[in-house]
CSV table of C-alpha atoms in Angstrom, one decimal:
chain,number,residue,atom,x,y,z
J,1,MET,CA,149.5,69.1,43.3
J,2,ALA,CA,149.2,70.1,47.0
J,3,ASN,CA,152.3,68.0,47.6
J,4,MET,CA,154.3,70.0,45.1
J,5,ASP,CA,153.1,73.3,46.7
J,6,GLU,CA,154.2,72.2,50.1
J,7,MET,CA,157.8,71.3,48.9
J,8,SER,CA,160.3,74.1,48.8
J,9,SER,CA,162.3,74.7,45.6
J,10,ALA,CA,165.4,73.3,47.3
J,11,GLU,CA,163.7,70.1,48.1
J,12,VAL,CA,162.5,69.8,44.5
J,13,VAL,CA,166.0,70.4,43.2
J,14,GLU,CA,167.4,67.9,45.7
J,15,LYS,CA,164.9,65.3,44.7
J,16,TRP,CA,165.7,65.9,41.0
J,17,LEU,CA,169.4,65.6,41.7
J,18,ASN,CA,168.9,62.3,43.6
J,19,ASN,CA,167.3,60.8,40.5
J,20,PRO,CA,170.0,59.2,38.4
J,21,MET,CA,168.6,60.7,35.1
J,22,GLY,CA,168.5,64.1,36.8
J,23,ARG,CA,172.1,63.8,37.7
J,24,LYS,CA,173.1,62.9,34.2
J,25,ARG,CA,171.1,65.9,32.9
J,26,GLU,CA,172.8,68.2,35.3
J,27,LEU,CA,176.2,67.0,34.3
J,28,CYS,CA,175.3,67.5,30.7
J,29,PHE,CA,174.2,71.1,31.4
J,30,ILE,CA,177.3,71.8,33.3
J,31,GLU,CA,179.5,70.6,30.4
J,32,LEU,CA,177.5,72.7,28.0
J,33,ASP,CA,178.0,75.7,30.2
J,34,ARG,CA,181.7,75.1,30.4
J,35,LEU,CA,182.1,74.7,26.7
J,36,SER,CA,180.1,77.8,25.9
J,37,ASN,CA,182.0,79.8,28.5
J,38,MET,CA,185.3,78.5,27.1
J,39,GLN,CA,184.3,79.5,23.6
J,40,ILE,CA,183.3,83.0,24.6
J,41,MET,CA,186.6,83.4,26.5
J,42,LEU,CA,188.6,82.1,23.6
J,43,GLU,CA,186.9,84.4,21.1
J,44,HIS,CA,187.6,87.4,23.4
J,45,LEU,CA,191.3,86.5,23.9
J,46,ARG,CA,192.1,85.4,20.4
J,47,THR,CA,193.7,88.7,19.5
J,48,HIS,CA,196.0,88.6,22.5
J,49,LEU,CA,198.1,85.6,21.5
J,50,SER,CA,201.8,86.0,22.1
J,51,LYS,CA,204.4,85.0,19.5
J,52,ASP,CA,205.7,82.1,21.6
J,53,GLY,CA,202.2,81.0,22.4
J,54,SER,CA,201.2,80.8,18.8
J,55,SER,CA,204.3,78.8,17.8
J,56,GLN,CA,203.9,76.5,20.9
J,57,LEU,CA,200.3,76.0,19.9
J,58,LYS,CA,201.3,74.9,16.4
J,59,ARG,CA,203.8,72.5,17.8
J,60,LEU,CA,201.3,71.2,20.3
J,61,ILE,CA,198.8,70.5,17.5
J,62,GLY,CA,201.5,68.8,15.5
J,63,ASN,CA,202.5,66.7,18.5
J,64,ILE,CA,199.0,65.5,19.0
J,65,ASP,CA,198.3,64.8,15.3
J,66,ASN,CA,201.7,63.2,14.5
J,67,PRO,CA,203.8,62.6,17.6
J,68,GLN,CA,206.5,60.6,15.8
J,69,GLY,CA,207.2,63.1,12.9
J,70,SER,CA,206.8,66.4,14.6
J,71,LYS,CA,209.4,68.6,16.2
J,72,ARG,CA,209.7,68.4,20.0
J,73,MET,CA,208.3,71.3,21.9
J,74,LYS,CA,210.9,73.4,23.6
J,75,PRO,CA,210.5,73.7,27.4
J,76,ILE,CA,209.3,77.1,28.4
J,77,SER,CA,208.1,78.5,31.6
J,78,LEU,CA,204.5,79.5,32.1
J,79,SER,CA,205.5,83.1,32.5
J,80,GLU,CA,206.4,83.2,28.8
J,81,LEU,CA,202.8,82.4,27.9
J,82,ASN,CA,199.9,84.7,28.6
J,83,THR,CA,196.4,83.6,29.6
J,84,ALA,CA,195.1,83.4,26.0
J,85,ASP,CA,198.0,81.1,25.0
J,86,LEU,CA,197.2,78.7,27.9
J,87,CYS,CA,193.5,78.8,27.2
J,88,LEU,CA,194.0,78.0,23.6
J,89,ILE,CA,196.4,75.2,24.3
J,90,ILE,CA,194.0,73.7,26.8
J,91,ALA,CA,191.1,74.1,24.4
J,92,ILE,CA,192.9,72.4,21.6
J,93,MET,CA,193.9,69.5,23.9
J,94,LEU,CA,190.3,69.1,25.1
J,95,GLU,CA,188.9,69.3,21.5
J,96,ARG,CA,191.3,66.6,20.3
J,97,ARG,CA,190.4,64.4,23.3
J,98,LEU,CA,186.7,64.9,22.6
J,99,ASN,CA,187.2,63.8,19.0
J,100,VAL,CA,188.9,60.6,20.1
J,101,VAL,CA,186.1,60.0,22.6
J,102,ASP,CA,183.4,60.6,19.9
J,103,LYS,CA,185.1,58.1,17.6
J,104,GLU,CA,185.2,55.5,20.4
J,105,ASN,CA,181.5,56.2,21.2
J,106,GLU,CA,180.6,55.6,17.5
J,107,ARG,CA,182.5,52.3,17.5
J,108,LEU,CA,180.7,51.3,20.7
J,109,LYS,CA,177.3,52.2,19.3
J,110,LEU,CA,178.0,50.1,16.2
J,111,ALA,CA,179.0,47.2,18.4
J,112,LEU,CA,175.9,47.6,20.5
J,113,GLU,CA,173.7,47.7,17.4
J,114,LYS,CA,175.3,44.5,16.1
J,115,ALA,CA,174.9,42.8,19.5
J,116,ASN,CA,171.2,43.9,19.6
J,117,GLN,CA,170.5,42.6,16.2
J,118,ARG,CA,172.1,39.3,17.1
J,119,ILE,CA,170.1,39.0,20.3
J,120,SER,CA,166.9,39.8,18.3
J,121,LYS,CA,167.8,37.1,15.8
J,122,LEU,CA,168.5,34.6,18.5
J,123,GLU,CA,165.2,35.5,20.3
J,124,ARG,CA,163.3,34.9,17.1
J,125,GLU,CA,165.0,31.6,16.5
J,126,THR,CA,164.3,30.4,20.0
J,127,SER,CA,160.7,31.5,19.9
J,128,THR,CA,160.1,29.5,16.7
J,129,LEU,CA,161.5,26.3,18.3
J,130,LYS,CA,158.7,24.2,19.7
J,131,PRO,CA,159.3,22.6,23.2
J,132,PRO,CA,159.7,18.8,23.1
J,133,LYS,CA,156.5,16.8,24.0
J,134,ARG,CA,156.7,14.8,27.1
J,135,SER,CA,155.3,11.5,26.0
J,136,SER,CA,157.0,9.5,28.8
J,137,CYS,CA,154.8,11.1,31.5
J,138,PRO,CA,151.1,10.1,31.1
J,139,ASP,CA,148.6,12.8,31.9
J,140,THR,CA,146.7,11.5,35.0
J,141,THR,CA,145.0,14.7,36.0
J,142,ALA,CA,142.2,14.5,33.5
J,143,LYS,CA,141.4,10.8,34.4
J,144,SER,CA,141.1,11.5,38.1
J,145,VAL,CA,138.8,14.4,37.5
J,146,VAL,CA,136.5,12.3,35.3
J,147,LYS,CA,136.4,9.5,37.9
J,148,GLU,CA,135.5,11.9,40.8
J,149,SER,CA,132.6,13.4,38.9
J,150,ALA,CA,131.1,10.0,38.0
């Protein structure tokens, strides 16, 4: 306890960040903060969508969901879109990417579970196998001990 009292808060944070699990937790918290900030910003700016931004957003969603069958997006300059338009387009792209990543993670989890089950099965099978007896090598240690004690 005295050791913790002597450490400054900066040292404690630095020690926590050097820990690999601490780094993962920090990245998770940063991502959660970004997502909540983006959600608040989008809710605030939702009413400020421009006409071009709304149609571009619909086309963008169509292009992501069905790239072969959707109408191509017209090239426009960024000056035609306001901040809310750009934020919504970016948010939709991120959301779609996260959905793809979530599906990939689910497939990986299933593959890992199957591999773990197979490893467990193989471990059980190998533990039930008895090692072969070595009948070709006579046990001379017991005889020598008996002779020395006599």
